[in-house]
Amino acid sequence: MSTKLSATQIAWRAAQEISDGAYVNLGIGLPEMVARFQPPGRQAIFHTENGILGFGEAPPAGEEDWDLINAGKKAVTLLPGTAFFHHADSFAMVRGGHLDMAILGAFEVAENGDLANWSTGPKGVPAVGGALDLVHGAKQVVVITEHTTKDNKPKLVKRCSLPLTGVGCVTRVYTSLAVVDIQGGRFVLREKLAAMSLDELQSVTGAELVVNGRVADLVVPEL
Amino acid sequence: MNKTLPTLAEAVAGIADGAVVMIGGFGGSGAPIELVHALIDRFLKTGQPKNLTIVNNNAGNGHVGLAAMIEHGMVAKLICSFPRSADPRVFTERYLAGQIELELVPQGTLAERIRAGGAGIPAFYTPAGFGTALAEGKPVEEFDGRSYVRERWLKADFALVKAHLGDTLGNLTFNKAARNFNPLMCMAATTTIVQVSQIVKPGAIDPEHVVTPGIFVQAVVEVANPAQEEDLNRANAHFPEVAA
């Protein structure tokens, strides 16, 4: 195994926690990949905020129906049992506590559960989409992300410096190096790569990693 | 009663300078492109309407539909959640040049503001945005130990909507995920103008299947084979066609 998980492997790891029949919203980009790695025998029902529950994979090129897209504006397909609804009902599912899990990307996650994932600063055109809504209401709000930025700065931090998406909203983080719960305003380490010492992991993390109980090895298949 | 109109031009004839216009759709899905293009045609012939405030989830894509409205200078302000797309150049250039005002709203808040406008609820509380830059200046209140932001309803003079079937009384069905903001906008506008793929007689839509009841609809016009924004953009279309 290499020194860190690939994006695909992070998505695989997060997918293992989705239970059969769970209602799950996957954010645009890396989180969308989670759908590919549902364990055998488990079938989540995916929600997209533009008004579909229970959609399937992308159709073959040339067979797209552009009235049937996901939140990333990509064509999807119908599954038996798909439901359509308007945008107000869609976000009622989100804020009303009806989703079991929302899986989102991140620029920064803080130990108090704050998330920054929509803006890297004041330049350019601001755009939020559904991110600010999606962090509220789901029973679990899960982040999947590289452990550090491209220039090796921690993405798990004491306090977010970028514009916030939500306050105290994240419950778990899957990174390229570790699995971390957010409990009582602290990062609690659950899994780490076996080849990495706790000190090494702490040195690329911007806030204290609390060890509270067993820390398991983070094991994923080659993908 | 018969709410149908024979042409797109007649359907959009009453939209005045400075109007607030909701335009349905999520990206190209459910976007009433033919109604928008009819409005651009009118503007290019008469200079009206201009200084419009547009409510849409996005800010157009490429050089058709809402992007073309912005490109032709009809839009003074945009209220939306995600002003980015595969080809967002038209909006981006005008925004960065300070030529168009942007009110950025979280997507679920945008939907609920429109719903509230249609339902006669002047304000409501949502957790979305609490503690973020988008809640600055807005009243906050705590309920049962959690903090919520107060948001206002959103209403419009006109809504331009795309539906699938429409009967002469304005009862509507939608096609798949093209429903999105369309039923909400029907409720929130003083005058809702709908393009449908087919106009049918009252009774042809099973009452159990009506998604938007006709009380929310003022005008219906048939566009039998509506274009999809995605197809137009893949063909690099511009509206109106510019002679080479």
Coordinates of C-alpha atoms in Angstrom, one line a residue:
Chain A
M1 CA 0.0 0.0 0.0
S2 CA 1.2 3.5 -0.8
T3 CA 1.7 6.2 1.9
K4 CA -1.8 7.4 1.6
L5 CA -5.2 6.4 0.3
S6 CA -6.3 7.4 -3.2
A7 CA -9.5 9.4 -3.6
T8 CA -11.2 6.2 -4.7
Q9 CA -10.0 4.4 -1.6
I10 CA -11.3 7.1 0.7
A11 CA -14.7 6.8 -1.1
W12 CA -14.6 3.0 -0.6
R13 CA -13.9 3.4 3.1
A14 CA -16.8 5.8 3.6
A15 CA -19.1 3.4 1.7
Q16 CA -18.5 0.6 4.1
E17 CA -20.5 2.6 6.8
I18 CA -23.7 2.9 4.8
S19 CA -26.3 0.5 6.0
D20 CA -28.9 -1.3 3.9
G21 CA -31.9 1.0 3.1
A22 CA -30.2 4.2 4.3
Y23 CA -31.2 7.4 2.7
V24 CA -28.0 9.2 1.6
N25 CA -27.1 12.4 -0.1
L26 CA -23.8 12.4 -1.9
G27 CA -22.2 15.8 -2.6
I28 CA -20.8 16.8 -6.0
G29 CA -17.4 15.5 -7.0
L30 CA -15.5 12.9 -4.8
P31 CA -18.5 12.0 -2.7
E32 CA -20.4 10.9 -5.8
M33 CA -17.8 8.1 -6.1
V34 CA -19.1 6.5 -2.8
A35 CA -22.1 5.0 -4.7
R36 CA -19.8 2.7 -6.6
F37 CA -18.6 0.9 -3.4
Q38 CA -21.7 -0.2 -1.6
P39 CA -21.0 -3.5 0.1
P40 CA -22.8 -6.5 -1.4
G41 CA -26.2 -7.1 0.0
R42 CA -26.7 -3.5 1.0
Q43 CA -28.6 -1.0 -1.1
A44 CA -28.7 2.7 -0.1
I45 CA -31.3 5.0 -1.6
F46 CA -29.6 8.0 -2.9
H47 CA -31.1 11.5 -2.7
T48 CA -30.3 14.3 -5.0
E49 CA -31.4 17.8 -4.0
N50 CA -32.9 18.6 -7.5
G51 CA -35.7 16.2 -6.7
I52 CA -35.0 12.4 -7.0
L53 CA -34.8 9.6 -4.5
G54 CA -33.5 6.3 -5.7
F55 CA -31.6 7.1 -8.9
G56 CA -29.2 4.8 -10.7
E57 CA -25.9 5.1 -12.6
A58 CA -25.1 7.3 -15.6
P59 CA -26.7 6.1 -18.9
P60 CA -24.4 5.2 -21.9
A61 CA -23.3 8.2 -23.9
G62 CA -26.0 9.3 -26.3
E63 CA -28.8 7.9 -24.2
E64 CA -29.0 10.8 -21.8
D65 CA -32.3 12.3 -20.8
W66 CA -31.5 15.9 -19.8
D67 CA -34.6 16.1 -17.7
L68 CA -33.1 13.3 -15.5
I69 CA -29.9 14.7 -14.0
N70 CA -28.3 14.8 -10.5
A71 CA -27.2 17.9 -8.5
G72 CA -23.9 17.9 -10.5
K73 CA -26.0 18.3 -13.7
K74 CA -24.9 14.8 -14.8
A75 CA -27.4 12.5 -16.5
V76 CA -28.6 9.6 -14.3
T77 CA -31.1 6.7 -14.7
L78 CA -34.2 5.5 -13.0
L79 CA -34.4 2.5 -10.7
P80 CA -37.5 0.6 -9.7
G81 CA -39.0 2.7 -6.9
T82 CA -37.6 6.1 -8.0
A83 CA -39.6 9.1 -6.7
F84 CA -39.6 12.7 -8.0
F85 CA -40.5 15.7 -6.0
H86 CA -40.1 19.5 -6.1
H87 CA -37.3 21.5 -4.5
A88 CA -39.1 22.5 -1.3
D89 CA -39.9 18.8 -0.5
S90 CA -36.3 17.9 -1.4
F91 CA -34.9 20.3 1.2
A92 CA -37.6 19.3 3.7
M93 CA -36.0 15.8 3.5
V94 CA -32.6 17.5 4.2
R95 CA -33.4 19.9 7.0
G96 CA -36.3 17.8 8.4
G97 CA -33.9 15.1 9.7
H98 CA -35.1 12.5 7.2
L99 CA -31.7 11.6 5.6
D100 CA -29.5 9.1 7.4
M101 CA -26.3 10.5 6.0
A102 CA -24.9 13.3 4.0
I103 CA -21.4 12.9 2.5
L104 CA -19.6 16.0 1.6
G105 CA -16.2 17.3 0.5
A106 CA -14.2 19.8 2.5
F107 CA -11.6 22.6 2.3
E108 CA -11.3 22.6 6.1
V109 CA -12.9 20.7 9.0
A110 CA -12.4 22.0 12.5
E111 CA -12.3 20.0 15.7
N112 CA -15.6 21.7 16.8
G113 CA -17.3 20.3 13.8
D114 CA -17.3 23.5 11.7
L115 CA -17.0 22.9 8.0
A116 CA -15.7 25.1 5.2
N117 CA -16.3 23.7 1.7
W118 CA -17.9 26.3 -0.6
S119 CA -15.4 29.2 -0.9
T120 CA -11.7 29.6 -0.9
G121 CA -11.9 33.3 -0.5
P122 CA -13.4 36.5 -1.9
K123 CA -12.0 36.2 -5.4
G124 CA -14.2 35.2 -8.3
V125 CA -17.9 34.4 -8.4
P126 CA -19.4 33.1 -5.1
A127 CA -21.6 30.0 -5.3
V128 CA -23.1 27.9 -2.5
G129 CA -25.7 25.6 -4.1
G130 CA -27.1 23.3 -1.5
A131 CA -24.0 22.9 0.7
L132 CA -25.2 25.3 3.5
D133 CA -28.5 23.4 3.7
L134 CA -27.1 19.9 3.4
V135 CA -25.0 20.2 6.5
H136 CA -28.1 20.5 8.7
G137 CA -30.5 17.7 9.4
A138 CA -28.9 14.5 8.2
K139 CA -28.4 12.0 11.2
Q140 CA -24.7 11.8 10.2
V141 CA -22.8 14.5 8.3
V142 CA -19.7 12.9 7.0
V143 CA -16.7 14.5 5.3
I144 CA -14.4 12.7 2.9
T145 CA -11.2 14.5 2.0
E146 CA -7.4 14.4 1.5
H147 CA -5.8 14.7 4.9
T148 CA -3.7 17.8 3.8
T149 CA -3.9 20.4 1.0
K150 CA -1.8 20.1 -2.2
D151 CA 0.9 22.2 -0.4
N152 CA 0.8 20.0 2.7
K153 CA -1.2 22.2 5.0
P154 CA -3.6 20.4 7.4
K155 CA -7.2 20.3 6.3
L156 CA -8.2 19.1 9.8
V157 CA -7.8 22.3 11.8
K158 CA -8.5 23.9 15.2
R159 CA -10.7 26.6 13.7
C160 CA -11.6 27.1 10.0
S161 CA -10.1 30.1 8.3
L162 CA -12.2 29.9 5.2
P163 CA -15.8 31.0 4.9
L164 CA -18.0 28.5 6.8
T165 CA -20.5 26.2 5.3
G166 CA -21.9 25.2 8.7
V167 CA -21.2 25.5 12.4
G168 CA -20.6 22.3 14.5
C169 CA -22.2 20.1 11.9
V170 CA -19.6 17.4 11.0
T171 CA -19.8 14.1 12.9
R172 CA -17.1 12.0 11.1
V173 CA -14.2 12.5 8.7
Y174 CA -12.6 10.0 6.3
T175 CA -9.3 11.2 5.1
S176 CA -6.4 9.8 3.0
L177 CA -4.6 8.9 6.3
A178 CA -7.3 8.3 9.0
V179 CA -10.8 8.0 10.2
V180 CA -11.7 10.6 12.8
D181 CA -14.9 11.2 14.8
I182 CA -15.8 14.6 16.0
Q183 CA -17.1 14.4 19.6
G184 CA -17.4 17.0 22.3
G185 CA -15.4 19.6 20.2
R186 CA -12.4 17.3 19.6
F187 CA -11.0 15.0 16.9
V188 CA -11.2 11.4 18.2
L189 CA -9.0 9.1 16.2
R190 CA -10.7 5.8 15.2
E191 CA -8.4 4.4 12.4
K192 CA -5.1 5.3 10.9
L193 CA -2.8 3.8 8.3
A194 CA -0.7 1.0 10.0
A195 CA 2.5 2.3 8.4
M196 CA 2.1 5.7 10.1
S197 CA 2.9 6.5 13.7
L198 CA 0.5 8.6 15.8
D199 CA 3.2 11.3 15.9
E200 CA 3.6 11.4 12.2
L201 CA -0.2 11.6 11.8
Q202 CA -0.4 14.3 14.4
S203 CA 2.3 16.4 12.6
V204 CA 0.1 16.7 9.5
T205 CA -3.1 17.5 11.6
G206 CA -3.9 21.0 12.7
A207 CA -5.5 20.1 16.0
E208 CA -5.0 17.5 18.7
L209 CA -6.0 13.9 17.8
V210 CA -7.5 12.4 20.9
V211 CA -7.0 8.7 21.4
N212 CA -10.0 7.4 23.3
G213 CA -10.2 3.6 23.0
R214 CA -8.8 1.4 20.4
V215 CA -7.3 2.9 17.2
A216 CA -7.8 0.4 14.4
D217 CA -5.7 0.0 11.2
L218 CA -7.2 1.8 8.2
V219 CA -7.3 -1.0 5.7
V220 CA -8.7 -0.7 2.2
P221 CA -8.4 -2.8 -0.9
E222 CA -6.3 -1.9 -3.9
L223 CA -8.7 -0.2 -6.3
Chain B
M1 CA -62.4 29.2 -18.9
N2 CA -59.4 28.7 -21.3
K3 CA -55.9 29.8 -20.2
T4 CA -54.2 28.8 -23.4
L5 CA -52.5 31.3 -25.6
P6 CA -51.6 30.7 -29.3
T7 CA -48.1 32.0 -29.4
L8 CA -45.0 32.5 -27.2
A9 CA -44.9 36.2 -28.2
E10 CA -48.3 36.8 -26.7
A11 CA -47.4 34.8 -23.6
V12 CA -44.5 37.1 -22.7
A13 CA -46.0 40.4 -24.0
G14 CA -47.0 41.8 -20.6
I15 CA -43.6 41.6 -18.9
A16 CA -42.5 45.1 -18.1
D17 CA -39.2 46.9 -17.5
G18 CA -38.0 46.3 -13.9
A19 CA -40.2 43.2 -13.3
V20 CA -39.2 40.4 -11.0
V21 CA -39.2 37.3 -13.0
M22 CA -38.8 33.7 -11.7
I23 CA -37.5 31.3 -14.3
G24 CA -37.9 27.6 -13.5
G25 CA -35.4 24.8 -14.0
F26 CA -32.2 23.4 -12.4
G27 CA -29.5 23.9 -15.0
G28 CA -31.2 23.0 -18.2
S29 CA -33.6 20.5 -16.6
G30 CA -37.0 22.1 -16.6
A31 CA -35.7 25.4 -18.0
P32 CA -38.4 27.1 -20.2
I33 CA -35.9 28.0 -23.0
E34 CA -38.6 28.8 -25.6
L35 CA -40.3 31.3 -23.3
V36 CA -37.0 32.9 -22.4
H37 CA -36.1 33.2 -26.1
A38 CA -39.4 34.7 -26.9
L39 CA -38.7 37.4 -24.3
I40 CA -35.3 38.0 -25.8
D41 CA -36.9 38.4 -29.2
R42 CA -39.2 41.0 -27.8
F43 CA -36.3 42.9 -26.2
L44 CA -34.3 42.9 -29.4
K45 CA -37.3 44.3 -31.4
T46 CA -38.6 46.8 -28.8
G47 CA -35.9 47.4 -26.2
Q48 CA -38.2 46.0 -23.6
P49 CA -38.2 44.5 -21.0
K50 CA -34.9 45.5 -19.4
N51 CA -33.6 46.0 -15.8
L52 CA -35.2 42.7 -14.8
T53 CA -34.6 40.9 -11.5
I54 CA -34.3 37.2 -12.3
V55 CA -34.8 34.4 -9.8
N56 CA -33.3 31.1 -10.9
N57 CA -31.1 28.4 -9.3
N58 CA -28.2 29.2 -11.6
A59 CA -27.0 32.0 -13.9
G60 CA -27.2 30.4 -17.3
N61 CA -24.8 28.2 -19.3
G62 CA -23.3 29.0 -22.6
H63 CA -25.1 31.5 -24.8
V64 CA -28.7 30.4 -24.8
G65 CA -31.6 30.8 -22.4
L66 CA -30.9 32.8 -19.2
A67 CA -27.3 33.2 -20.3
A68 CA -28.4 34.9 -23.5
M69 CA -30.8 37.2 -21.5
I70 CA -27.8 38.3 -19.5
E71 CA -25.6 38.6 -22.5
H72 CA -28.1 40.9 -24.2
G73 CA -28.2 43.1 -21.2
M74 CA -31.7 42.5 -20.0
V75 CA -30.9 41.5 -16.4
A76 CA -30.0 44.0 -13.6
K77 CA -30.0 41.6 -10.7
L78 CA -29.9 37.8 -10.2
I79 CA -31.1 35.9 -7.1
C80 CA -29.7 32.4 -7.2
S81 CA -27.8 29.7 -5.3
F82 CA -25.1 28.6 -7.8
P83 CA -24.0 31.0 -10.5
R84 CA -21.6 28.6 -12.1
S85 CA -22.0 26.1 -14.9
A86 CA -19.9 24.3 -17.6
D87 CA -19.7 27.6 -19.5
P88 CA -20.4 30.5 -17.1
R89 CA -18.5 33.2 -19.0
V90 CA -21.5 35.4 -19.7
F91 CA -22.5 35.9 -16.1
T92 CA -19.0 35.8 -14.7
E93 CA -17.7 38.6 -17.0
R94 CA -20.7 40.9 -16.1
Y95 CA -20.5 40.1 -12.4
L96 CA -16.8 40.8 -12.2
A97 CA -17.3 44.1 -14.2
G98 CA -19.9 45.2 -11.6
Q99 CA -22.6 45.2 -14.3
I100 CA -25.0 42.8 -12.6
E101 CA -26.1 42.5 -9.0
L102 CA -26.0 39.1 -7.3
E103 CA -28.0 37.9 -4.3
L104 CA -26.6 34.5 -3.3
V105 CA -29.0 32.3 -1.4
P106 CA -28.5 28.7 -0.1
Q107 CA -30.5 26.4 -2.5
G108 CA -32.9 25.0 0.1
T109 CA -33.5 28.5 1.5
L110 CA -34.2 29.7 -2.1
A111 CA -36.7 27.0 -2.6
E112 CA -38.4 27.6 0.8
R113 CA -38.5 31.4 0.2
I114 CA -40.3 30.9 -3.0
R115 CA -42.7 28.3 -1.4
A116 CA -43.3 30.8 1.4
G117 CA -44.0 33.5 -1.1
G118 CA -46.7 31.3 -2.7
A119 CA -48.1 30.2 0.6
G120 CA -48.5 33.6 2.2
I121 CA -45.8 33.0 4.9
P122 CA -43.8 36.3 5.1
A123 CA -40.8 34.8 7.0
F124 CA -39.5 31.6 8.4
Y125 CA -36.5 30.2 10.3
T126 CA -33.9 27.8 8.9
P127 CA -30.7 26.3 10.2
A128 CA -29.1 26.8 6.8
G129 CA -26.5 29.6 6.9
F130 CA -26.4 30.1 10.7
G131 CA -22.9 31.2 11.7
T132 CA -21.9 31.9 8.0
A133 CA -21.3 34.9 5.9
L134 CA -24.7 34.4 4.2
A135 CA -26.6 35.0 7.4
E136 CA -24.8 38.3 8.2
G137 CA -27.4 41.0 9.1
K138 CA -30.3 38.6 9.4
P139 CA -32.2 38.0 12.6
V140 CA -31.2 34.9 14.5
E141 CA -33.4 33.1 17.1
E142 CA -32.9 30.0 19.3
F143 CA -35.5 27.3 19.3
D144 CA -35.1 24.2 21.5
G145 CA -31.4 24.8 22.0
R146 CA -30.5 25.4 18.3
S147 CA -30.0 28.6 16.4
Y148 CA -31.9 29.5 13.2
V149 CA -31.8 32.3 10.7
R150 CA -34.9 34.3 9.7
E151 CA -35.5 34.4 6.0
R152 CA -38.1 36.4 4.0
W153 CA -40.5 35.1 1.5
L154 CA -39.8 35.7 -2.2
K155 CA -42.5 36.7 -4.7
A156 CA -42.4 37.7 -8.3
D157 CA -44.4 39.6 -10.9
F158 CA -44.0 36.8 -13.4
A159 CA -42.9 33.1 -13.4
L160 CA -41.7 31.4 -16.6
V161 CA -42.2 27.7 -16.2
K162 CA -41.7 24.5 -18.2
A163 CA -44.1 21.6 -17.7
H164 CA -45.0 18.4 -19.6
L165 CA -48.8 18.2 -19.9
G166 CA -51.0 21.2 -19.3
D167 CA -54.8 21.3 -19.6
T168 CA -56.8 24.4 -20.6
L169 CA -57.4 25.1 -16.9
G170 CA -53.7 25.2 -16.2
N171 CA -53.4 21.9 -14.3
L172 CA -49.8 20.6 -14.9
T173 CA -47.6 17.6 -14.8
F174 CA -43.8 17.6 -15.1
N175 CA -41.3 15.3 -16.7
K176 CA -39.0 13.5 -14.3
A177 CA -36.5 15.8 -12.4
A178 CA -37.6 18.8 -14.6
R179 CA -40.1 19.5 -11.8
N180 CA -37.5 21.1 -9.4
F181 CA -38.3 24.8 -8.8
N182 CA -41.2 24.9 -11.3
P183 CA -44.2 24.1 -9.1
L184 CA -42.9 26.5 -6.4
M185 CA -42.5 29.3 -8.8
C186 CA -46.0 28.8 -10.2
M187 CA -47.3 29.6 -6.6
A188 CA -45.1 32.6 -6.0
A189 CA -45.8 34.8 -9.1
T190 CA -48.7 37.1 -9.7
T191 CA -48.7 35.9 -13.3
T192 CA -47.4 32.4 -14.1
I193 CA -46.8 31.6 -17.8
V194 CA -46.2 27.9 -18.6
Q195 CA -44.8 26.3 -21.7
V196 CA -46.0 22.7 -22.0
S197 CA -45.1 19.9 -24.4
Q198 CA -48.8 19.2 -25.0
I199 CA -52.1 21.0 -24.2
V200 CA -54.8 18.6 -23.3
K201 CA -58.6 18.9 -22.5
P202 CA -59.7 19.1 -18.9
G203 CA -60.0 15.5 -17.6
A204 CA -57.2 14.2 -19.8
I205 CA -54.8 14.5 -16.8
D206 CA -55.9 12.1 -14.0
P207 CA -56.8 14.4 -11.0
E208 CA -54.6 12.1 -8.9
H209 CA -51.6 13.0 -11.1
V210 CA -51.9 16.8 -11.2
V211 CA -48.7 18.2 -9.6
T212 CA -49.6 21.9 -10.0
P213 CA -53.3 22.8 -9.7
G214 CA -54.5 25.3 -12.3
I215 CA -55.2 28.0 -9.6
F216 CA -51.5 28.7 -9.7
V217 CA -51.3 29.2 -13.5
Q218 CA -52.5 32.1 -15.6
A219 CA -51.3 31.2 -19.1
V220 CA -50.4 28.0 -21.0
V221 CA -48.7 27.9 -24.4
E222 CA -47.7 24.7 -26.3
V223 CA -44.1 24.1 -27.4
A224 CA -44.4 20.6 -28.8
N225 CA -40.7 19.6 -28.9
P226 CA -38.8 21.8 -26.5
A227 CA -35.1 22.2 -26.9
Q228 CA -32.7 21.0 -24.1
E229 CA -30.1 23.6 -23.0
E230 CA -27.5 20.8 -22.8
D231 CA -28.1 19.8 -26.5
L232 CA -28.0 23.5 -27.6
N233 CA -24.7 24.0 -25.7
R234 CA -23.1 20.8 -27.2
A235 CA -23.9 22.3 -30.6
N236 CA -22.3 25.6 -29.4
A237 CA -25.6 27.5 -30.1
H238 CA -26.0 31.2 -29.6
F239 CA -29.4 32.9 -29.2
P240 CA -30.4 34.5 -31.5
E241 CA -28.4 32.9 -34.3
V242 CA -25.8 35.3 -35.5
A243 CA -25.1 35.2 -39.3
A244 CA -21.5 34.4 -40.1

